[in-house]
Amino acid sequence: MEIAILYYTKLGHSKKIAQAIAQEFQVKAYDIRANPELNHVDMLYIVSGIYGGRSAPELIEYLRTLDHQQIKQAWLITSSGGKITPAADVRLVLRERGIPVADEEFTCQGAILFFGIGHPNKVDIQNAIKFVKRTMQ
């Protein structure tokens, strides 16, 4: 089974989460700024932050280049200052591209300015890993 982990980060939070997941499952986490090419991916995990209620435009642009024939299923993992903001725009782009995306999304507390200082923390990261394990069953 081919697993791929993509991330986009402004503050380092998503990279931290993505690398922890990658280490747990002995795969590589790819920064979308490196424009990774995905081929024959069974399970794609996209880790990103929510900035001002939206996903980063750079992430959206990259996702628009994905080939739906190369990806069987995608899952979203996000962090946001509000803790509950989903990556609705990412979900929309994936569906427009014909890439199935799971309804369930993992969202954890992020940090911006004085809100959520210290997040994502070890518990958040462990919960993200548990989420990925659950999706693999």
PDB file of N, CA and C in Angstrom, residues 67-121:
ATOM      1  N   ASP A  67      -3.276  14.527 -10.321  1.00  0.00           N
ATOM      2  CA  ASP A  67      -3.958  13.650 -11.267  1.00  0.00           C
ATOM      3  C   ASP A  67      -4.830  12.667 -10.491  1.00  0.00           C
ATOM      4  N   HIS A  68      -6.125  12.754 -10.706  1.00  0.00           N
ATOM      5  CA  HIS A  68      -7.055  11.890  -9.962  1.00  0.00           C
ATOM      6  C   HIS A  68      -6.822  10.403 -10.223  1.00  0.00           C
ATOM      7  N   GLN A  69      -6.199  10.067 -11.328  1.00  0.00           N
ATOM      8  CA  GLN A  69      -5.945   8.653 -11.628  1.00  0.00           C
ATOM      9  C   GLN A  69      -4.778   8.108 -10.810  1.00  0.00           C
ATOM     10  N   GLN A  70      -4.026   8.977 -10.162  1.00  0.00           N
ATOM     11  CA  GLN A  70      -2.860   8.556  -9.384  1.00  0.00           C
ATOM     12  C   GLN A  70      -3.155   8.437  -7.886  1.00  0.00           C
ATOM     13  N   ILE A  71      -4.348   8.889  -7.451  1.00  0.00           N
ATOM     14  CA  ILE A  71      -4.654   8.939  -6.017  1.00  0.00           C
ATOM     15  C   ILE A  71      -5.994   8.262  -5.751  1.00  0.00           C
ATOM     16  N   LYS A  72      -5.975   7.244  -4.895  1.00  0.00           N
ATOM     17  CA  LYS A  72      -7.216   6.520  -4.593  1.00  0.00           C
ATOM     18  C   LYS A  72      -8.075   7.219  -3.544  1.00  0.00           C
ATOM     19  N   GLN A  73      -7.448   7.793  -2.496  1.00  0.00           N
ATOM     20  CA  GLN A  73      -8.209   8.383  -1.387  1.00  0.00           C
ATOM     21  C   GLN A  73      -7.347   9.418  -0.675  1.00  0.00           C
ATOM     22  N   ALA A  74      -7.974  10.506  -0.244  1.00  0.00           N
ATOM     23  CA  ALA A  74      -7.261  11.552   0.498  1.00  0.00           C
ATOM     24  C   ALA A  74      -7.928  11.777   1.849  1.00  0.00           C
ATOM     25  N   TRP A  75      -7.107  12.162   2.819  1.00  0.00           N
ATOM     26  CA  TRP A  75      -7.560  12.543   4.151  1.00  0.00           C
ATOM     27  C   TRP A  75      -6.928  13.885   4.500  1.00  0.00           C
ATOM     28  N   LEU A  76      -7.640  14.671   5.296  1.00  0.00           N
ATOM     29  CA  LEU A  76      -7.170  16.007   5.668  1.00  0.00           C
ATOM     30  C   LEU A  76      -6.831  16.068   7.151  1.00  0.00           C
ATOM     31  N   ILE A  77      -5.711  16.707   7.429  1.00  0.00           N
ATOM     32  CA  ILE A  77      -5.250  16.932   8.803  1.00  0.00           C
ATOM     33  C   ILE A  77      -4.905  18.406   8.892  1.00  0.00           C
ATOM     34  N   THR A  78      -5.598  19.136   9.768  1.00  0.00           N
ATOM     35  CA  THR A  78      -5.386  20.582   9.842  1.00  0.00           C
ATOM     36  C   THR A  78      -5.171  21.047  11.276  1.00  0.00           C
ATOM     37  N   SER A  79      -4.522  22.190  11.368  1.00  0.00           N
ATOM     38  CA  SER A  79      -4.418  22.886  12.646  1.00  0.00           C
ATOM     39  C   SER A  79      -4.892  24.309  12.408  1.00  0.00           C
ATOM     40  N   SER A  80      -5.560  24.855  13.406  1.00  0.00           N
ATOM     41  CA  SER A  80      -6.043  26.228  13.274  1.00  0.00           C
ATOM     42  C   SER A  80      -6.140  26.867  14.651  1.00  0.00           C
ATOM     43  N   GLY A  81      -5.994  28.161  14.667  1.00  0.00           N
ATOM     44  CA  GLY A  81      -6.108  28.900  15.917  1.00  0.00           C
ATOM     45  C   GLY A  81      -7.460  28.684  16.579  1.00  0.00           C
ATOM     46  N   GLY A  82      -8.482  28.509  15.754  1.00  0.00           N
ATOM     47  CA  GLY A  82      -9.828  28.272  16.279  1.00  0.00           C
ATOM     48  C   GLY A  82     -10.110  26.828  16.615  1.00  0.00           C
ATOM     49  N   LYS A  83      -9.179  25.943  16.304  1.00  0.00           N
ATOM     50  CA  LYS A  83      -9.220  24.500  16.577  1.00  0.00           C
ATOM     51  C   LYS A  83     -10.283  23.730  15.795  1.00  0.00           C
ATOM     52  N   ILE A  84     -11.323  24.373  15.347  1.00  0.00           N
ATOM     53  CA  ILE A  84     -12.415  23.637  14.711  1.00  0.00           C
ATOM     54  C   ILE A  84     -12.631  24.014  13.256  1.00  0.00           C
ATOM     55  N   THR A  85     -11.749  24.816  12.677  1.00  0.00           N
ATOM     56  CA  THR A  85     -11.935  25.261  11.303  1.00  0.00           C
ATOM     57  C   THR A  85     -11.484  24.177  10.326  1.00  0.00           C
ATOM     58  N   PRO A  86     -12.405  23.638   9.541  1.00  0.00           N
ATOM     59  CA  PRO A  86     -12.030  22.593   8.586  1.00  0.00           C
ATOM     60  C   PRO A  86     -11.382  23.188   7.335  1.00  0.00           C
ATOM     61  N   ALA A  87     -10.743  22.336   6.563  1.00  0.00           N
ATOM     62  CA  ALA A  87     -10.103  22.747   5.308  1.00  0.00           C
ATOM     63  C   ALA A  87     -11.101  22.584   4.160  1.00  0.00           C
ATOM     64  N   ALA A  88     -12.169  23.344   4.209  1.00  0.00           N
ATOM     65  CA  ALA A  88     -13.257  23.214   3.231  1.00  0.00           C
ATOM     66  C   ALA A  88     -12.788  23.492   1.807  1.00  0.00           C
ATOM     67  N   ASP A  89     -11.907  24.460   1.630  1.00  0.00           N
ATOM     68  CA  ASP A  89     -11.444  24.783   0.278  1.00  0.00           C
ATOM     69  C   ASP A  89     -10.554  23.674  -0.283  1.00  0.00           C
ATOM     70  N   VAL A  90      -9.782  23.013   0.555  1.00  0.00           N
ATOM     71  CA  VAL A  90      -8.969  21.871   0.113  1.00  0.00           C
ATOM     72  C   VAL A  90      -9.896  20.731  -0.320  1.00  0.00           C
ATOM     73  N   ARG A  91     -10.880  20.467   0.489  1.00  0.00           N
ATOM     74  CA  ARG A  91     -11.859  19.412   0.178  1.00  0.00           C
ATOM     75  C   ARG A  91     -12.533  19.680  -1.170  1.00  0.00           C
ATOM     76  N   LEU A  92     -12.925  20.918  -1.390  1.00  0.00           N
ATOM     77  CA  LEU A  92     -13.598  21.300  -2.632  1.00  0.00           C
ATOM     78  C   LEU A  92     -12.697  21.075  -3.847  1.00  0.00           C
ATOM     79  N   VAL A  93     -11.452  21.505  -3.766  1.00  0.00           N
ATOM     80  CA  VAL A  93     -10.517  21.346  -4.887  1.00  0.00           C
ATOM     81  C   VAL A  93     -10.274  19.862  -5.182  1.00  0.00           C
ATOM     82  N   LEU A  94     -10.082  19.064  -4.150  1.00  0.00           N
ATOM     83  CA  LEU A  94      -9.870  17.628  -4.365  1.00  0.00           C
ATOM     84  C   LEU A  94     -11.066  17.002  -5.072  1.00  0.00           C
ATOM     85  N   ARG A  95     -12.248  17.349  -4.616  1.00  0.00           N
ATOM     86  CA  ARG A  95     -13.456  16.793  -5.245  1.00  0.00           C
ATOM     87  C   ARG A  95     -13.596  17.275  -6.688  1.00  0.00           C
ATOM     88  N   GLU A  96     -13.264  18.538  -6.932  1.00  0.00           N
ATOM     89  CA  GLU A  96     -13.292  19.052  -8.306  1.00  0.00           C
ATOM     90  C   GLU A  96     -12.321  18.289  -9.205  1.00  0.00           C
ATOM     91  N   ARG A  97     -11.205  17.846  -8.642  1.00  0.00           N
ATOM     92  CA  ARG A  97     -10.187  17.096  -9.389  1.00  0.00           C
ATOM     93  C   ARG A  97     -10.560  15.621  -9.526  1.00  0.00           C
ATOM     94  N   GLY A  98     -11.662  15.209  -8.888  1.00  0.00           N
ATOM     95  CA  GLY A  98     -12.083  13.809  -8.964  1.00  0.00           C
ATOM     96  C   GLY A  98     -11.348  12.909  -7.993  1.00  0.00           C
ATOM     97  N   ILE A  99     -10.761  13.498  -6.953  1.00  0.00           N
ATOM     98  CA  ILE A  99     -10.031  12.725  -5.954  1.00  0.00           C
ATOM     99  C   ILE A  99     -10.942  12.504  -4.751  1.00  0.00           C
ATOM    100  N   PRO A 100     -11.247  11.254  -4.418  1.00  0.00           N
ATOM    101  CA  PRO A 100     -12.098  10.996  -3.254  1.00  0.00           C
ATOM    102  C   PRO A 100     -11.416  11.491  -1.980  1.00  0.00           C
ATOM    103  N   VAL A 101     -12.163  12.206  -1.172  1.00  0.00           N
ATOM    104  CA  VAL A 101     -11.637  12.716   0.095  1.00  0.00           C
ATOM    105  C   VAL A 101     -12.577  12.276   1.214  1.00  0.00           C
ATOM    106  N   ALA A 102     -12.003  11.757   2.272  1.00  0.00           N
ATOM    107  CA  ALA A 102     -12.796  11.257   3.398  1.00  0.00           C
ATOM    108  C   ALA A 102     -13.589  12.387   4.044  1.00  0.00           C
ATOM    109  N   ASP A 103     -14.773  12.061   4.502  1.00  0.00           N
ATOM    110  CA  ASP A 103     -15.600  13.058   5.194  1.00  0.00           C
ATOM    111  C   ASP A 103     -14.968  13.455   6.526  1.00  0.00           C
ATOM    112  N   GLU A 104     -14.392  12.481   7.216  1.00  0.00           N
ATOM    113  CA  GLU A 104     -13.777  12.761   8.512  1.00  0.00           C
ATOM    114  C   GLU A 104     -12.453  13.496   8.314  1.00  0.00           C
ATOM    115  N   GLU A 105     -12.244  14.513   9.124  1.00  0.00           N
ATOM    116  CA  GLU A 105     -11.021  15.316   9.065  1.00  0.00           C
ATOM    117  C   GLU A 105     -10.476  15.464  10.475  1.00  0.00           C
ATOM    118  N   PHE A 106      -9.164  15.374  10.612  1.00  0.00           N
ATOM    119  CA  PHE A 106      -8.549  15.615  11.912  1.00  0.00           C
ATOM    120  C   PHE A 106      -8.166  17.084  11.989  1.00  0.00           C
ATOM    121  N   THR A 107      -8.638  17.756  13.037  1.00  0.00           N
ATOM    122  CA  THR A 107      -8.319  19.162  13.253  1.00  0.00           C
ATOM    123  C   THR A 107      -7.846  19.332  14.685  1.00  0.00           C
ATOM    124  N   CYS A 108      -6.714  20.009  14.838  1.00  0.00           N
ATOM    125  CA  CYS A 108      -6.200  20.259  16.184  1.00  0.00           C
ATOM    126  C   CYS A 108      -5.930  21.754  16.379  1.00  0.00           C
ATOM    127  N   GLN A 109      -5.685  22.094  17.613  1.00  0.00           N
ATOM    128  CA  GLN A 109      -5.362  23.471  17.974  1.00  0.00           C
ATOM    129  C   GLN A 109      -4.050  23.877  17.325  1.00  0.00           C
ATOM    130  N   GLY A 110      -4.062  25.004  16.687  1.00  0.00           N
ATOM    131  CA  GLY A 110      -2.844  25.602  16.163  1.00  0.00           C
ATOM    132  C   GLY A 110      -2.507  26.805  17.028  1.00  0.00           C
ATOM    133  N   ALA A 111      -1.492  27.541  16.651  1.00  0.00           N
ATOM    134  CA  ALA A 111      -1.101  28.723  17.424  1.00  0.00           C
ATOM    135  C   ALA A 111      -0.875  29.889  16.484  1.00  0.00           C
ATOM    136  N   ILE A 112      -1.393  31.023  16.887  1.00  0.00           N
ATOM    137  CA  ILE A 112      -1.136  32.267  16.165  1.00  0.00           C
ATOM    138  C   ILE A 112      -1.191  33.400  17.174  1.00  0.00           C
ATOM    139  N   LEU A 113      -0.196  34.238  17.123  1.00  0.00           N
ATOM    140  CA  LEU A 113      -0.042  35.322  18.099  1.00  0.00           C
ATOM    141  C   LEU A 113      -0.071  34.746  19.506  1.00  0.00           C
ATOM    142  N   PHE A 114      -1.054  35.161  20.313  1.00  0.00           N
ATOM    143  CA  PHE A 114      -1.129  34.683  21.698  1.00  0.00           C
ATOM    144  C   PHE A 114      -2.108  33.523  21.874  1.00  0.00           C
ATOM    145  N   PHE A 115      -2.779  33.133  20.808  1.00  0.00           N
ATOM    146  CA  PHE A 115      -3.775  32.071  20.882  1.00  0.00           C
ATOM    147  C   PHE A 115      -3.132  30.716  20.618  1.00  0.00           C
ATOM    148  N   GLY A 116      -3.395  29.770  21.490  1.00  0.00           N
ATOM    149  CA  GLY A 116      -2.922  28.403  21.293  1.00  0.00           C
ATOM    150  C   GLY A 116      -1.421  28.227  21.426  1.00  0.00           C
ATOM    151  N   ILE A 117      -0.788  29.067  22.213  1.00  0.00           N
ATOM    152  CA  ILE A 117       0.665  28.958  22.380  1.00  0.00           C
ATOM    153  C   ILE A 117       1.026  27.545  22.828  1.00  0.00           C
ATOM    154  N   GLY A 118       2.042  26.971  22.173  1.00  0.00           N
ATOM    155  CA  GLY A 118       2.488  25.619  22.510  1.00  0.00           C
ATOM    156  C   GLY A 118       1.836  24.532  21.678  1.00  0.00           C
ATOM    157  N   HIS A 119       0.903  24.907  20.821  1.00  0.00           N
ATOM    158  CA  HIS A 119       0.220  23.921  19.961  1.00  0.00           C
ATOM    159  C   HIS A 119       0.753  24.028  18.544  1.00  0.00           C
ATOM    160  N   PRO A 120       0.730  22.964  17.815  1.00  0.00           N
ATOM    161  CA  PRO A 120       0.344  21.631  18.246  1.00  0.00           C
ATOM    162  C   PRO A 120       1.386  21.048  19.198  1.00  0.00           C
ATOM    163  N   ASN A 121       0.882  20.414  20.246  1.00  0.00           N
ATOM    164  CA  ASN A 121       1.766  19.834  21.256  1.00  0.00           C
ATOM    165  C   ASN A 121       1.861  18.312  21.052  1.00  0.00           C
TER     166      ASN A 121
END
